[in-house]
Short mmCIF file of C-alpha atoms and ligand atoms in Angstrom, two decimals:
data_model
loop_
_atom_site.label_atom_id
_atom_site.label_comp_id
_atom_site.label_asym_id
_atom_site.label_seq_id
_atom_site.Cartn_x
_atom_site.Cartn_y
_atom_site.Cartn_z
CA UNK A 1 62.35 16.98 -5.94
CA UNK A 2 66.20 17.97 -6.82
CA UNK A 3 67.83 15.58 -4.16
CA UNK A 4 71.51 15.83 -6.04
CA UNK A 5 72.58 18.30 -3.52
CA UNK A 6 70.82 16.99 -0.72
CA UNK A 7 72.05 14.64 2.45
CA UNK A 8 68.79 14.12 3.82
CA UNK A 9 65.61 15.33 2.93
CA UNK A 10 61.84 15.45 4.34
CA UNK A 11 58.55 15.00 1.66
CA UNK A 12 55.64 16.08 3.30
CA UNK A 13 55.92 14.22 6.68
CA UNK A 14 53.46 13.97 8.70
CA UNK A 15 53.11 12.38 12.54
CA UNK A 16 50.67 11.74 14.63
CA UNK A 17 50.81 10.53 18.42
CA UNK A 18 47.69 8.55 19.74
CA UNK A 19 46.14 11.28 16.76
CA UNK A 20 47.16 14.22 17.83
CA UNK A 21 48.97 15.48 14.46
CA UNK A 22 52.31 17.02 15.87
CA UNK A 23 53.93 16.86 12.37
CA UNK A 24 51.69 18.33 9.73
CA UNK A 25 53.83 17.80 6.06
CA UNK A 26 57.35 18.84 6.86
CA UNK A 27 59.12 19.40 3.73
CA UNK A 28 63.19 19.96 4.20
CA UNK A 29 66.23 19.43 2.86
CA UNK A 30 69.64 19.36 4.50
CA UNK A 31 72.64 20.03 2.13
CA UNK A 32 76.27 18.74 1.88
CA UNK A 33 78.17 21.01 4.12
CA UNK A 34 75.67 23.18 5.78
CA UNK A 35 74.36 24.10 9.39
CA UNK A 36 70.78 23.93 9.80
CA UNK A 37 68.80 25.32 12.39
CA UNK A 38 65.56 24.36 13.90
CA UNK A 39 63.81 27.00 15.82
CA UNK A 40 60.41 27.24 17.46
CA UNK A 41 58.42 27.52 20.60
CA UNK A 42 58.66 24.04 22.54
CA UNK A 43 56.22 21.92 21.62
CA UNK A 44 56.88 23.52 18.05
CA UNK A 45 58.11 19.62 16.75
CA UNK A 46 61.73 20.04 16.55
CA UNK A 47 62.50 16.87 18.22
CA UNK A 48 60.05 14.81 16.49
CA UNK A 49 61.51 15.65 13.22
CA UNK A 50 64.72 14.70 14.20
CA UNK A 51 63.60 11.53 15.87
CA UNK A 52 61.83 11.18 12.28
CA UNK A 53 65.16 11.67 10.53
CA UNK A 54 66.87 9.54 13.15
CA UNK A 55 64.32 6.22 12.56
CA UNK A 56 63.56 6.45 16.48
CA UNK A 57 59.73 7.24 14.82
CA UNK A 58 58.75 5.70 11.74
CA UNK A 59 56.00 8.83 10.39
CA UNK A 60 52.03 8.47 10.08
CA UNK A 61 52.88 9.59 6.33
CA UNK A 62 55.50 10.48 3.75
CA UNK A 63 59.35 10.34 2.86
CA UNK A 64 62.91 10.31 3.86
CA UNK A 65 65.81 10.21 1.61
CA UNK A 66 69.10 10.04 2.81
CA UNK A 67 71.52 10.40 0.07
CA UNK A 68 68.62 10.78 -2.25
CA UNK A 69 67.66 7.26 -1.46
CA UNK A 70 64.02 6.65 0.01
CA UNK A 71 64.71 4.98 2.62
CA UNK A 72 62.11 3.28 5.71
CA UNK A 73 63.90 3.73 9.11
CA UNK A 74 62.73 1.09 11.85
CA UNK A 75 65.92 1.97 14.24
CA UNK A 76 68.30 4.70 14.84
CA UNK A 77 70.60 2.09 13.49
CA UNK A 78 69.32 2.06 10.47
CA UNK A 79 70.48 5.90 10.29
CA UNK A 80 73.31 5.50 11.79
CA UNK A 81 74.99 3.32 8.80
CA UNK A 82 73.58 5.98 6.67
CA UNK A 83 76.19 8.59 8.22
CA UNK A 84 73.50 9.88 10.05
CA UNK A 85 74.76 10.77 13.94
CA UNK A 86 72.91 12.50 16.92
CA UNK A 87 74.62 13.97 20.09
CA UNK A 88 72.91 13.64 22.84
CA UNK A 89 73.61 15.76 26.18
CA UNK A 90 75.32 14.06 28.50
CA UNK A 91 73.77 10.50 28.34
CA UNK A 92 76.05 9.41 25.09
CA UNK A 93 78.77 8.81 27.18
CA UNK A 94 79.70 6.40 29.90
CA UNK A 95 81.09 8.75 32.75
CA UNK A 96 83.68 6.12 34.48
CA UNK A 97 85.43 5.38 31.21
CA UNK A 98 88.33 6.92 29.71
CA UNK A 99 87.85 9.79 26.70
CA UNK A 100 89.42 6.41 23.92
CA UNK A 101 86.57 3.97 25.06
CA UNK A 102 84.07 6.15 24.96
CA UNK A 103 85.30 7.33 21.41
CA UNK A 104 85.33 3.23 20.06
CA UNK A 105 82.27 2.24 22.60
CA UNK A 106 80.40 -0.34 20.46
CA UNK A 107 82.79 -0.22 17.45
CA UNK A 108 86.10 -1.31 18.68
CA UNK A 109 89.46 -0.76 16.37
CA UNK A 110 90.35 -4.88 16.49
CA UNK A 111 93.38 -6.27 15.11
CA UNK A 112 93.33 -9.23 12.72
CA UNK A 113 93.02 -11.73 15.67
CA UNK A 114 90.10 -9.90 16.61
CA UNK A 115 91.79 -8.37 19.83
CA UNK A 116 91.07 -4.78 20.74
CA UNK A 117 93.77 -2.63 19.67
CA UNK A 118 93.97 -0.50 22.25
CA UNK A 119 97.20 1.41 21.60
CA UNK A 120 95.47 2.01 17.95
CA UNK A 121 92.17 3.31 19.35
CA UNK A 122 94.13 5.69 22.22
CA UNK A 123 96.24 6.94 19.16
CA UNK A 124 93.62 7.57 17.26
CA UNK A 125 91.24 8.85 19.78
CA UNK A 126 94.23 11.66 20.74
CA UNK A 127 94.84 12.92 17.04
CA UNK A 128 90.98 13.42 17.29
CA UNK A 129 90.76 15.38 20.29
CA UNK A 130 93.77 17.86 19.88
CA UNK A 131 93.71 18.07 15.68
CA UNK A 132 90.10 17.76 14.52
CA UNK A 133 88.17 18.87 17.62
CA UNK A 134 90.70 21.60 18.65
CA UNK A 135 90.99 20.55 22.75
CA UNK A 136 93.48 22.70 24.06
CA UNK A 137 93.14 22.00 28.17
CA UNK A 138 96.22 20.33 28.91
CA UNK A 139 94.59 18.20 31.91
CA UNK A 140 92.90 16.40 29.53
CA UNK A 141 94.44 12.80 28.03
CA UNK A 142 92.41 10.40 26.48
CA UNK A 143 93.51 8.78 29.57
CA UNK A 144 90.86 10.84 31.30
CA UNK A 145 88.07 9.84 33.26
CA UNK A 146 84.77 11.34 31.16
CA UNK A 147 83.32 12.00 34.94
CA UNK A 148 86.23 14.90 35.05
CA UNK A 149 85.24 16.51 31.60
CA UNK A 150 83.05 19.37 31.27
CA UNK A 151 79.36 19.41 29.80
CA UNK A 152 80.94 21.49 27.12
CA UNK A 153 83.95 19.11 26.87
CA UNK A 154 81.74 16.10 26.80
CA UNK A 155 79.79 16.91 23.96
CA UNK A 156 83.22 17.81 22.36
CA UNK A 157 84.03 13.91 22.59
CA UNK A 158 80.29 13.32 21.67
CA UNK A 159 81.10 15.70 18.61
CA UNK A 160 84.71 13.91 18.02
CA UNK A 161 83.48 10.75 17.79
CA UNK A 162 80.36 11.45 15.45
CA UNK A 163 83.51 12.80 12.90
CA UNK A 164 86.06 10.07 13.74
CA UNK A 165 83.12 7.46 12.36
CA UNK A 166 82.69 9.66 9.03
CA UNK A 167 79.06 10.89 9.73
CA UNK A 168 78.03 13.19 7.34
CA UNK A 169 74.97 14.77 9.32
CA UNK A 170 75.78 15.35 12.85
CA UNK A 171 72.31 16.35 14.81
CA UNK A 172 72.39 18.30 17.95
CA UNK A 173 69.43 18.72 19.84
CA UNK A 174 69.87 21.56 22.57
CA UNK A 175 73.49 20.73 23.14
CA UNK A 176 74.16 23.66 25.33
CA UNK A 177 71.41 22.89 27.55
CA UNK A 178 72.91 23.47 31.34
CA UNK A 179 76.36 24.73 30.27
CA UNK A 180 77.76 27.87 31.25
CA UNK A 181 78.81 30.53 28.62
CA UNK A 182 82.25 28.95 28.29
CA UNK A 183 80.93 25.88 27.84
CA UNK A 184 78.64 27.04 25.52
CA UNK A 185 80.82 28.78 23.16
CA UNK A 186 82.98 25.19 23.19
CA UNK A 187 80.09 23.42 21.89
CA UNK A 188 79.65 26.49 19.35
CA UNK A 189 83.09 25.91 18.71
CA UNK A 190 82.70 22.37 17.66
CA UNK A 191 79.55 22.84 15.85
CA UNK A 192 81.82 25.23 13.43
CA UNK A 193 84.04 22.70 13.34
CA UNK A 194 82.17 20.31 11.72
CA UNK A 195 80.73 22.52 8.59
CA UNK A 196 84.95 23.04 8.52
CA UNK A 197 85.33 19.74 7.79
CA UNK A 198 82.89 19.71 5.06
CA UNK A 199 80.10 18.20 6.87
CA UNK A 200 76.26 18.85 7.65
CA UNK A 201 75.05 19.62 11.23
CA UNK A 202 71.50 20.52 12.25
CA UNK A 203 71.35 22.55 15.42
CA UNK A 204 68.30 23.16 17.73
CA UNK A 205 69.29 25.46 20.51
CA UNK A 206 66.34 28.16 22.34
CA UNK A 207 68.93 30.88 22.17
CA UNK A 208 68.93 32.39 18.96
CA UNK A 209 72.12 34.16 19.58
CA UNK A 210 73.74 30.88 19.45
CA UNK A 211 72.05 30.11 16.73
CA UNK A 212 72.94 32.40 14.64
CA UNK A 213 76.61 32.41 15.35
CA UNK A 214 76.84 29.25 13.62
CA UNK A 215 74.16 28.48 11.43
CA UNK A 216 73.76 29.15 7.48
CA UNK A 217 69.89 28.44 6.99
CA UNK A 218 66.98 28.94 9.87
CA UNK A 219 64.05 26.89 9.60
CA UNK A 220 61.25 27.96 11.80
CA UNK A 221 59.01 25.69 13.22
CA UNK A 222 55.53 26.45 14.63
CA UNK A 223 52.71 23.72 15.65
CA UNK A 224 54.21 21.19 13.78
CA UNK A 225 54.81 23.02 10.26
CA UNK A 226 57.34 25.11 8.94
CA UNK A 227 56.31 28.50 9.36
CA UNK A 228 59.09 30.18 7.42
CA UNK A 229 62.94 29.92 6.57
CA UNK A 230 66.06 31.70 5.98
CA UNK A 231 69.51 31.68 4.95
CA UNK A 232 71.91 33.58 6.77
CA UNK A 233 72.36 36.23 3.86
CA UNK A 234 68.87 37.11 4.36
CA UNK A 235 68.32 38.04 7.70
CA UNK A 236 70.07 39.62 10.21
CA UNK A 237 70.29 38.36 14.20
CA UNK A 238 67.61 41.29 14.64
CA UNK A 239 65.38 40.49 12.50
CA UNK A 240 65.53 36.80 13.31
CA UNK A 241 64.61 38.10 16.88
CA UNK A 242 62.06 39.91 15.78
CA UNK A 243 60.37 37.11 13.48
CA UNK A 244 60.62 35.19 16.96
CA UNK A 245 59.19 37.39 19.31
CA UNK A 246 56.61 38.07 16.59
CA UNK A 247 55.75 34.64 15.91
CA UNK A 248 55.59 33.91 19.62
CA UNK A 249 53.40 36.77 20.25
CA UNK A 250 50.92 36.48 17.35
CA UNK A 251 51.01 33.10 15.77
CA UNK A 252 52.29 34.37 12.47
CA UNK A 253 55.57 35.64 10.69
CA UNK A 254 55.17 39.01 9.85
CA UNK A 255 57.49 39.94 6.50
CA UNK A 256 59.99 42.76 7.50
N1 ATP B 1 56.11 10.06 22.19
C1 ATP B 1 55.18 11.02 22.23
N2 ATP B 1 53.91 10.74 22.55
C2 ATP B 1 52.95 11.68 22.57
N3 ATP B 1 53.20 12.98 22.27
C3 ATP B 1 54.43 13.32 21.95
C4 ATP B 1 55.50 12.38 21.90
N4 ATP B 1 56.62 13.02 21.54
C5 ATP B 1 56.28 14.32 21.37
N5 ATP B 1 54.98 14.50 21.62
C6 ATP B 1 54.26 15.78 21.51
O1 ATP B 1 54.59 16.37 20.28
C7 ATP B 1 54.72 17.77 20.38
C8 ATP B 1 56.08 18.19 19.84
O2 ATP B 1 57.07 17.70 20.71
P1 ATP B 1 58.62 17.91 20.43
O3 ATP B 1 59.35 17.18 21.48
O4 ATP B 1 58.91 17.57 19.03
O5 ATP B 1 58.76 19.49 20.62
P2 ATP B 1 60.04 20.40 20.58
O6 ATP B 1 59.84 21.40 19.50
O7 ATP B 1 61.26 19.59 20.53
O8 ATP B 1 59.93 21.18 21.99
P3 ATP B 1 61.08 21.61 23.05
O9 ATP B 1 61.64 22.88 22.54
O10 ATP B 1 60.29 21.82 24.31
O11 ATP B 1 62.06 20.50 23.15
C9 ATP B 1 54.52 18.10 21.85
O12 ATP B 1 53.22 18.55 22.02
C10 ATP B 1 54.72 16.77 22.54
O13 ATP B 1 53.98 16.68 23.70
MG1 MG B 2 62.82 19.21 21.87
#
């Protein structure tokens, strides 16, 4: 396998839960700078994989490089110091804190006294907001409560804060679940942002509108193995539909 390219990659993965196979040999690679998204029926296995990625599940069988090192997950720690981040909806944050301490929650700026700097992490924590993630609402400090954010402007601090600790992979699993189309095209928004700043995202949304919007490769995923996959340049939003509906209706991708 050519991992040089590669942030994280897949061998043949397999997982099984009390043996029911729900991963059978997953083979992908995420590249530097790229947008990956997972598509598929639910049930398909798109959150497995990630969990897989993630170290939440150690597999039944095969590999996971990160960095083209093999590497044997037991926590989503362990992925974590790997530059490996996920954004959760919603239950990331901590709703009766202010935008900075939910940005630094669990990995406090400290001075050399070992103090919280907390002018540091509010300064820090604003440059993030209003020059890497783009907020523009002028109600919002990082003085703000979270509770008085939007779901779209809560995964935007989710988002803020996987850049601010130099992920490299940033995973988002249905992050526009509940939000209304304003919202939604803020977490779109930030999802751009983050191939912008030269990193990797993988994206699994239902709506393949959104999807393609933002993504540059489509993996499809059906009963736990990759039924097909396609670069942007391939495929058109149509005929991504189409492979969908088609997939959906008849268990297979038909070639158009
Ligand atoms: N911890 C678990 N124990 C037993 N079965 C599980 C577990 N986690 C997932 N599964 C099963 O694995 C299959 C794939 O689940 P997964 O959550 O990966 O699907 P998904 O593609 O993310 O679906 P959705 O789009 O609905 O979120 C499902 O049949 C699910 O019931
Ligand atoms: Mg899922």
């Amino acid at each position: 396998m050519d991992l040089s390219n590669s942030l994280l990659s897949l061998e043949n993965i397999h997982m099984s839960f009390r043996r029911v196979d729900v991963l059978k040999g997953i083979d992908l690679t995420i590249n530097r700078g790229e947008v990956v998204a997972l598509v598929g029926d639910n049930g398909a296995g798109k959150s497995t994989i990630i969990k897989v990625m993630t170290g939440v599940h150690h597999p039944t069988k095969g590999k996971v490089y990160i960095k083209g090192e093999h590497v044997n997950m037991r926590s989503v720690q362990d992925s974590r110091t790997r530059g490996v981040e996920t954004v959760y909806q919603e239950r990331a944050l901590a709703d009766q804190q202010e935008i900075w301490r939910n940005v630094f929650a669990g990995r406090e700026i400290r001075n050399r006294l070992g103090f919280m700097d907390v002018k540091r992490q509010r300064a820090e924590a604003a440059q993030l907001l209003r020059e890497r993630m783009g907020f523009t609402s002028r109600a919002i400090t990082t003085d703000s409560e979270v509770a008085g954010l939007s779901g779209g402007e809560k995964q935007g601090v989710a988002i803020a804060r996987a850049l601010f600790f130099e992920a490299d992979l940033i995973i988002l699993d249905e992050p526009t679940m509940g939000l209304s189309l304003k919202e939604t095209d803020k977490v779109l928004k930030f999802v751009r942002n983050i191939r912008e700043q030269g990193k990797s995202a993988i994206l699994i949304d239902h709506n393949i509108l959104h999807v393609y919007s933002v993504a540059d490769r489509f993996v499809i995923l059906d009963r736990g193995k990759i039924a097909g996959q396609f670069t942007k340049d391939q495929i058109s939003r149509e005929q991504l539909i189409d492979i969908m509906v088609d997939l959906h209706q008849t268990g297979q991708i038909k070639t158009h």
